[in-house]
Coordinates of C-alpha atoms in Angstrom, one line a residue:
X1 CA -21.7 43.0 -2.4
X2 CA -23.4 44.4 0.8
X3 CA -22.3 47.8 2.0
X4 CA -20.4 48.0 5.3
X5 CA -22.3 49.1 8.4
X6 CA -20.8 52.6 8.3
X7 CA -21.5 53.1 4.6
X8 CA -25.0 51.9 4.9
X9 CA -25.6 54.2 7.8
X10 CA -24.4 57.2 5.8
X11 CA -26.6 56.2 2.9
X12 CA -29.6 56.0 5.2
X13 CA -28.8 59.4 6.7
X14 CA -28.4 60.9 3.3
X15 CA -32.1 60.4 2.6
X16 CA -33.1 62.4 5.7
X17 CA -33.9 66.1 5.2
X18 CA -31.2 68.4 6.6
X19 CA -33.6 70.1 9.0
X20 CA -34.3 66.9 10.8
X21 CA -30.6 66.5 11.6
X22 CA -30.7 69.5 14.0
X23 CA -30.0 68.6 17.6
X24 CA -33.6 68.3 18.7
X25 CA -35.7 65.5 20.0
X26 CA -37.6 65.5 16.7
X27 CA -34.4 65.1 14.7
X28 CA -33.1 62.3 17.0
X29 CA -36.3 60.4 16.8
X30 CA -36.4 60.7 13.0
X31 CA -32.8 59.5 12.7
X32 CA -33.4 56.6 15.0
X33 CA -36.5 55.7 13.2
X34 CA -34.8 55.8 9.8
X35 CA -32.0 53.6 11.1
X36 CA -34.5 51.2 12.6
X37 CA -36.5 51.1 9.4
X38 CA -33.3 50.5 7.3
X39 CA -32.3 47.6 9.6
X40 CA -35.8 46.1 9.4
X41 CA -35.8 46.3 5.6
X42 CA -32.2 44.9 5.5
X43 CA -33.2 42.0 7.7
X44 CA -36.3 41.3 5.6
X45 CA -34.2 41.2 2.5
X46 CA -31.6 38.8 3.9
X47 CA -31.9 35.3 2.6
X48 CA -33.4 32.9 5.1
X49 CA -31.0 30.4 6.6
X50 CA -33.4 27.6 7.5
X51 CA -34.1 26.7 3.9
X52 CA -30.5 26.3 2.8
X53 CA -29.4 22.9 1.7
X54 CA -25.9 21.6 2.7
X55 CA -24.0 18.6 1.3
X56 CA -20.5 17.3 1.8
X57 CA -17.9 15.5 -0.2
X58 CA -14.1 15.1 -0.2
X59 CA -11.5 13.1 1.7
X60 CA -12.6 10.5 4.2
X61 CA -9.1 9.4 5.4
X62 CA -5.7 11.0 5.6
X63 CA -2.3 10.2 7.2
X64 CA -1.4 12.2 10.2
X65 CA 0.6 15.2 9.2
X66 CA -1.0 15.5 5.7
X67 CA -3.9 17.8 4.7
X68 CA -7.4 16.7 3.9
X69 CA -9.9 18.7 1.9
X70 CA -13.6 18.5 2.8
X71 CA -16.0 20.3 0.5
X72 CA -19.3 21.9 1.6
X73 CA -21.9 22.6 -1.1
X74 CA -24.4 25.3 -0.2
X75 CA -27.6 25.4 -2.3
X76 CA -29.9 28.4 -2.1
X77 CA -33.4 27.3 -3.1
X78 CA -35.0 30.6 -2.2
X79 CA -35.7 33.7 -4.3
X80 CA -33.3 36.0 -2.5
X81 CA -29.6 36.3 -3.0
X82 CA -27.5 34.8 -0.1
X83 CA -24.8 37.0 1.2
X84 CA -23.3 35.0 4.1
X85 CA -20.4 34.2 6.4
X86 CA -20.1 30.5 7.1
X87 CA -18.2 28.8 9.9
X88 CA -17.5 25.1 9.2
X89 CA -16.8 23.8 12.7
X90 CA -14.6 20.8 13.5
X91 CA -12.8 19.6 16.6
X92 CA -9.8 21.6 17.7
X93 CA -7.3 18.8 16.8
X94 CA -8.4 19.1 13.2
X95 CA -6.0 22.0 12.7
X96 CA -2.6 23.3 13.8
X97 CA -2.9 25.7 16.7
X98 CA -3.9 29.2 15.6
X99 CA -5.0 28.2 12.1
X100 CA -8.6 27.3 12.8
X101 CA -10.2 30.7 12.2
X102 CA -8.6 31.2 8.8
X103 CA -9.4 27.6 7.7
X104 CA -13.0 27.2 8.9
X105 CA -14.6 30.6 8.0
X106 CA -15.8 31.4 4.5
X107 CA -17.6 34.3 2.8
X108 CA -20.0 33.3 0.1
X109 CA -22.4 34.9 -2.4
X110 CA -25.1 32.5 -3.8
X111 CA -27.7 33.9 -6.2
X112 CA -31.2 32.5 -5.9
X113 CA -31.6 29.0 -7.2
X114 CA -27.8 28.4 -7.4
X115 CA -25.2 26.7 -5.3
X116 CA -21.6 27.2 -4.4
X117 CA -18.9 24.8 -3.1
X118 CA -16.6 25.8 -0.2
X119 CA -13.5 23.9 0.7
X120 CA -12.3 23.5 4.3
X121 CA -8.7 22.2 4.5
X122 CA -8.0 20.2 7.6
X123 CA -4.5 19.4 9.0
X124 CA -5.1 17.0 11.9
X125 CA -2.7 16.9 14.8
X126 CA -4.0 13.5 16.3
X127 CA -4.9 10.1 15.0
X128 CA -8.5 8.9 15.1
X129 CA -11.9 10.0 13.7
X130 CA -12.5 13.7 13.2
X131 CA -16.3 14.4 12.9
X132 CA -17.7 17.6 11.5
X133 CA -19.6 19.8 14.0
X134 CA -22.3 22.3 13.2
X135 CA -22.2 24.6 10.2
X136 CA -23.2 28.1 11.3
X137 CA -24.5 30.5 8.7
X138 CA -24.9 34.3 9.1
X139 CA -27.0 35.7 6.2
X140 CA -26.7 39.5 5.7
X141 CA -29.0 41.9 4.0
X142 CA -27.9 44.0 1.0
X143 CA -27.0 46.9 3.4
X144 CA -25.0 44.7 5.7
X145 CA -26.8 46.3 8.7
X146 CA -28.7 43.2 10.0
X147 CA -28.3 39.4 9.6
X148 CA -30.1 36.2 10.2
X149 CA -28.1 33.4 11.8
X150 CA -28.7 29.7 12.1
X151 CA -26.9 26.3 12.4
X152 CA -27.3 23.0 10.6
X153 CA -25.7 19.7 11.1
X154 CA -23.9 18.3 8.0
X155 CA -22.2 15.1 9.1
X156 CA -18.9 14.0 7.7
X157 CA -16.0 11.9 9.2
X158 CA -12.3 12.0 8.3
X159 CA -10.3 9.1 9.7
X160 CA -6.7 10.2 10.6
X161 CA -4.4 7.3 10.0
X162 CA -1.0 6.6 11.6
X163 CA 1.8 8.4 9.6
X164 CA 4.0 5.3 9.1
X165 CA 7.1 7.3 9.2
X166 CA 9.3 4.2 9.3
X167 CA 8.4 3.2 5.7
X168 CA 11.7 5.0 4.7
X169 CA 13.5 1.9 6.2
X170 CA 11.5 -0.6 4.1
X171 CA 13.7 -0.6 0.9
X172 CA 16.9 -1.4 2.7
X173 CA 15.2 -4.2 4.7
X174 CA 13.7 -5.6 1.6
X175 CA 17.1 -5.7 0.0
X176 CA 18.4 -7.8 2.9
X177 CA 15.4 -10.0 2.7
X178 CA 16.1 -10.7 -1.0
X179 CA 19.6 -11.7 0.0
X180 CA 18.2 -14.1 2.5
X181 CA 15.8 -15.4 0.0
X182 CA 18.5 -16.0 -2.6
X183 CA 17.1 -13.7 -5.2
X184 CA 20.3 -11.6 -5.4
X185 CA 23.8 -12.8 -6.2
X186 CA 25.9 -13.2 -3.0
X187 CA 28.7 -15.6 -2.1
X188 CA 27.0 -17.1 0.9
X189 CA 23.3 -17.3 1.2
X190 CA 21.6 -17.1 4.5
X191 CA 20.7 -20.4 6.1
X192 CA 17.1 -21.3 6.6
X193 CA 15.1 -24.5 6.9
X194 CA 14.0 -25.1 3.3
X195 CA 16.4 -26.5 0.7
X196 CA 16.8 -24.2 -2.3
X197 CA 19.4 -25.5 -4.8
X198 CA 22.9 -26.9 -5.4
X199 CA 25.8 -24.8 -6.6
X200 CA 29.5 -25.1 -6.9
X201 CA 31.6 -24.7 -3.8
X202 CA 33.2 -21.2 -3.4
X203 CA 36.0 -20.6 -1.0
X204 CA 34.5 -19.3 2.3
X205 CA 31.4 -21.5 2.1
X206 CA 30.5 -23.4 5.3
X207 CA 31.8 -26.9 4.8
X208 CA 28.7 -28.3 6.6
X209 CA 26.7 -27.3 3.6
X210 CA 28.6 -29.7 1.3
X211 CA 26.4 -32.3 -0.4
X212 CA 28.8 -35.3 -0.6
X213 CA 26.5 -37.4 -2.7
X214 CA 26.1 -34.7 -5.3
X215 CA 29.9 -34.1 -5.1
X216 CA 30.5 -37.8 -5.9
X217 CA 28.2 -37.7 -8.9
X218 CA 29.6 -34.5 -10.4
X219 CA 33.3 -35.0 -9.5
X220 CA 33.3 -31.4 -8.1
X221 CA 32.4 -30.0 -4.8
X222 CA 28.7 -29.0 -4.6
X223 CA 27.1 -27.2 -1.7
X224 CA 23.4 -26.9 -0.6
X225 CA 21.8 -23.5 -0.4
X226 CA 18.9 -22.7 1.8
X227 CA 16.2 -20.1 1.9
X228 CA 14.1 -19.0 4.7
X229 CA 10.7 -20.7 5.1
X230 CA 7.7 -19.0 3.8
X231 CA 4.1 -18.9 5.0
X232 CA 5.0 -18.5 8.7
X233 CA 2.5 -17.0 11.1
X234 CA 3.4 -13.7 12.9
X235 CA 1.1 -12.3 15.6
X236 CA 1.9 -8.6 16.5
X237 CA 0.5 -7.7 19.9
X238 CA 0.1 -4.0 20.9
X239 CA -0.1 -3.3 24.6
X240 CA -2.7 -0.5 25.0
X241 CA -2.6 -0.3 28.8
X242 CA -1.4 2.6 31.0
X243 CA 2.3 2.2 30.2
X244 CA 1.6 2.9 26.5
X245 CA 0.2 6.3 27.4
X246 CA 3.6 7.6 28.6
X247 CA 5.0 10.2 26.2
X248 CA 8.5 9.8 24.9
X249 CA 9.4 13.0 23.0
X250 CA 6.3 14.4 21.3
X251 CA 4.2 11.2 21.1
X252 CA 2.9 8.4 23.3
X253 CA 4.7 5.1 23.4
X254 CA 1.8 3.5 21.6
X255 CA 2.4 5.6 18.5
X256 CA 6.0 4.5 18.3
X257 CA 4.9 0.9 18.8
X258 CA 2.4 1.2 16.0
X259 CA 5.0 2.6 13.6
X260 CA 7.3 -0.4 14.4
X261 CA 4.4 -2.8 13.9
X262 CA 3.6 -1.4 10.5
X263 CA 7.2 -1.7 9.2
X264 CA 7.3 -5.3 10.5
X265 CA 4.0 -6.1 8.8
X266 CA 5.1 -4.6 5.5
X267 CA 8.3 -6.5 5.6
X268 CA 6.8 -9.9 6.7
X269 CA 4.1 -9.8 4.0
X270 CA 6.8 -9.3 1.4
X271 CA 8.6 -12.3 2.8
X272 CA 5.5 -14.4 2.2
X273 CA 4.5 -14.7 5.9
X274 CA 1.0 -14.2 7.3
X275 CA 0.6 -11.4 9.8
X276 CA -2.2 -10.8 12.3
X277 CA -2.7 -7.9 14.8
X278 CA -3.9 -7.9 18.4
X279 CA -4.3 -4.8 20.5
X280 CA -5.0 -5.6 24.2
X281 CA -5.1 -4.2 27.7
X282 CA -7.8 -5.7 30.0
X283 CA -9.6 -7.0 27.0
X284 CA -8.9 -7.2 23.3
X285 CA -9.4 -3.8 21.7
X286 CA -8.6 -4.7 18.0
X287 CA -8.1 -8.0 16.2
X288 CA -7.1 -8.2 12.5
X289 CA -6.8 -11.8 11.3
X290 CA -6.8 -13.7 8.0
X291 CA -6.1 -10.8 5.7
X292 CA -4.4 -11.4 2.3
X293 CA -0.9 -10.0 1.7
X294 CA -2.3 -7.0 -0.3
X295 CA -4.9 -6.2 2.4
X296 CA -2.8 -6.7 5.5
X297 CA -1.2 -3.2 5.7
X298 CA -4.4 -1.2 4.9
X299 CA -6.3 -3.2 7.4
X300 CA -3.6 -2.6 10.1
X301 CA -3.5 1.1 9.4
X302 CA -7.3 1.4 9.5
X303 CA -7.6 -0.6 12.7
X304 CA -4.9 1.4 14.5
X305 CA -6.2 4.8 13.7
X306 CA -8.8 5.1 16.5
X307 CA -6.7 3.2 19.1
X308 CA -5.9 5.2 22.2
X309 CA -4.1 4.1 25.4
X310 CA -6.3 3.0 28.2
X311 CA -5.4 4.1 31.7
X312 CA -5.7 0.6 33.2
X313 CA -3.2 -2.1 34.0
X314 CA -2.8 -4.6 31.3
X315 CA -4.2 -8.1 32.2
X316 CA -1.3 -10.3 31.3
X317 CA -3.3 -13.5 31.9
X318 CA -6.0 -12.5 29.6
X319 CA -3.5 -11.4 27.0
X320 CA -1.6 -14.7 27.0
X321 CA -4.9 -16.6 26.8
X322 CA -5.9 -14.5 23.8
X323 CA -2.6 -15.0 22.1
X324 CA -2.8 -18.8 22.5
X325 CA -6.3 -18.8 21.0
X326 CA -5.3 -16.6 18.1
X327 CA -2.2 -18.6 17.3
X328 CA -2.9 -22.3 17.6
X329 CA 0.2 -23.3 15.6
X330 CA 3.8 -22.3 16.2
X331 CA 4.2 -18.6 15.4
X332 CA 6.4 -15.6 16.0
X333 CA 4.7 -13.6 18.7
X334 CA 5.8 -10.0 18.8
X335 CA 4.9 -8.2 22.0
X336 CA 5.1 -4.4 21.8
X337 CA 5.0 -3.4 25.5
X338 CA 7.1 -1.7 28.2
X339 CA 10.2 -2.9 30.0
X340 CA 9.1 -1.5 33.3
X341 CA 10.0 -3.9 36.0
X342 CA 6.7 -4.2 37.9
X343 CA 4.4 -5.0 35.0
X344 CA 6.9 -7.6 33.6
X345 CA 7.9 -9.3 36.8
X346 CA 4.4 -9.4 38.4
X347 CA 2.3 -9.9 35.2
X348 CA 4.2 -11.4 32.3
X349 CA 7.1 -13.4 33.6
X350 CA 5.1 -16.1 35.5
X351 CA 3.1 -16.7 32.3
X352 CA 6.0 -16.8 29.8
X353 CA 6.5 -20.5 29.9
X354 CA 3.1 -21.0 28.4
X355 CA 4.1 -18.8 25.4
X356 CA 7.7 -19.9 24.9
X357 CA 6.8 -23.6 24.9
X358 CA 4.6 -23.1 21.8
X359 CA 5.9 -20.0 20.1
X360 CA 9.0 -17.9 19.4
X361 CA 8.5 -14.7 21.4
X362 CA 10.0 -11.3 20.6
X363 CA 9.5 -8.4 22.9
X364 CA 10.0 -4.8 21.7
X365 CA 10.0 -1.8 24.0
X366 CA 10.3 2.0 23.5
X367 CA 13.2 3.5 25.4
X368 CA 13.3 7.1 26.4
X369 CA 16.5 8.8 25.0
X370 CA 16.2 11.4 27.8
X371 CA 17.2 8.7 30.3
X372 CA 20.6 8.3 28.6
X373 CA 21.0 12.1 28.7
X374 CA 20.2 12.1 32.4
X375 CA 22.7 9.3 33.1
X376 CA 25.5 11.4 31.5
X377 CA 24.7 14.6 33.4
X378 CA 27.4 16.1 35.6
X379 CA 28.5 19.5 37.0
X380 CA 25.8 20.4 39.5
X381 CA 24.1 18.8 42.5
X382 CA 20.8 18.6 40.4
X383 CA 22.8 17.0 37.5
X384 CA 24.3 14.4 39.8
X385 CA 20.8 13.4 41.1
X386 CA 19.6 13.2 37.5
X387 CA 22.5 11.0 36.6
X388 CA 21.8 8.7 39.5
X389 CA 18.1 8.4 38.5
X390 CA 19.0 7.8 34.9
X391 CA 21.6 5.1 35.7
X392 CA 19.1 3.4 38.0
X393 CA 16.5 3.3 35.3
X394 CA 18.9 1.9 32.8
X395 CA 20.0 -0.8 35.3
X396 CA 16.4 -1.8 35.9
X397 CA 15.7 -2.1 32.2
X398 CA 18.9 -4.2 31.7
X399 CA 17.9 -6.5 34.5
X400 CA 14.4 -7.0 33.2
X401 CA 15.7 -7.6 29.7
X402 CA 18.1 -10.3 31.1
X403 CA 15.2 -12.0 32.9
X404 CA 13.2 -12.2 29.7
X405 CA 16.2 -13.5 27.8
X406 CA 16.7 -16.3 30.4
X407 CA 13.1 -17.3 29.7
X408 CA 13.8 -17.6 25.9
X409 CA 12.5 -14.2 24.9
X410 CA 14.3 -12.1 22.3
X411 CA 14.3 -8.5 23.5
X412 CA 14.6 -5.3 21.4
X413 CA 15.0 -2.1 23.5
X414 CA 15.3 1.0 21.3
X415 CA 14.4 4.7 21.2
X416 CA 11.4 5.8 19.1
X417 CA 13.5 6.7 16.1
X418 CA 15.3 3.4 16.0
X419 CA 12.7 0.9 17.3
X420 CA 11.1 0.2 13.9
X421 CA 14.3 -0.7 12.1
X422 CA 15.7 -2.5 15.1
X423 CA 12.5 -4.7 15.2
X424 CA 12.8 -5.4 11.5
X425 CA 16.4 -6.4 11.9
X426 CA 15.5 -8.8 14.7
X427 CA 12.9 -10.4 12.5
X428 CA 15.4 -10.8 9.7
X429 CA 17.9 -12.3 12.1
X430 CA 15.4 -14.9 13.2
X431 CA 14.6 -15.6 9.6
X432 CA 18.3 -16.0 8.7
X433 CA 18.8 -18.3 11.7
X434 CA 15.9 -20.5 10.7
X435 CA 14.0 -19.8 13.9
X436 CA 10.8 -19.1 12.0

């Protein structure tokens, strides 16, 4: 390995005659000349940076919150040994705060004609595409006194996908779906719109389900069982306008809406329904249509990854027109948007009849749990003002929700932690009631 600067300097001085170390101009010039000569020789012996070959491999996608390993292969085609410090630069959001220096800097020794592989571990803090920046190489001579430095571009992209934290709720909702679908043994099956089978009457069954013709033929009471319809169409619409940029807790509303959309998509595809995705503000940002059941969830996750809120007002008229074009047949339209009074009353409400005449509409919104905390505050003047503001906000959301309900819209208003399971429950309720 190369000597440190101090050790190299002592080694250089050790080769100078003692008489030249006396405090005289001659001695000073001799020492400076020796050091300069040692630095020049060290620089000349340092491996050149420009001829190095760089190649990348490793992960190309990762879920938010999980690590990704990107490998950088350094090939030294020259005839000098490479002693180098390398900085593999990435955007700041590729690491947790304070960990970038340790993760991106490497020391490497590459003999002539050989190659070494370095691993940079990323831990992204935001969704989207993270692209590698420049690779800066500082090549030292054998004494460590001087170095050559240069940068190269070695492109690589890691797509950071939504974390899908709500997948922990999927097993319990699938169990309820199996009950609705009649694949588990229960006393009373959920009613749907498709006839499933006949079975013997059990006390507690709905008498309206009795099949009198079958009862007359068998001389015992028989009841019809139903199962939810399959192959229904569901269109999930993400509002990416300015209201989706508001942060609730540690994340924007859009991220919570994405998580709820992924759980609903996973559940609906298991139920045999077809699910499409639309992200919209003033214009469509993302559309995913016609995917198979196996490809639906991966396509949704990949399409959502680069989505960011746009600081513009959502164009409700264009949104409704796009929905009607994307869903020509009767469908379940799930709008993931805000319950703020102004955007709903001025934008969406006048256009709702066009949607509800043709489709079943379900609106889901992210509620801020801090508002409930504010509404319960007491004890000081500031707390009383907070309570008044929180109560007013809750009252406005209830009023907006009631207006939507009067127009035939099913409303889910829940906090970020409960929005995804609440939306899944609303879908199952519609399924059980035969509304799909």
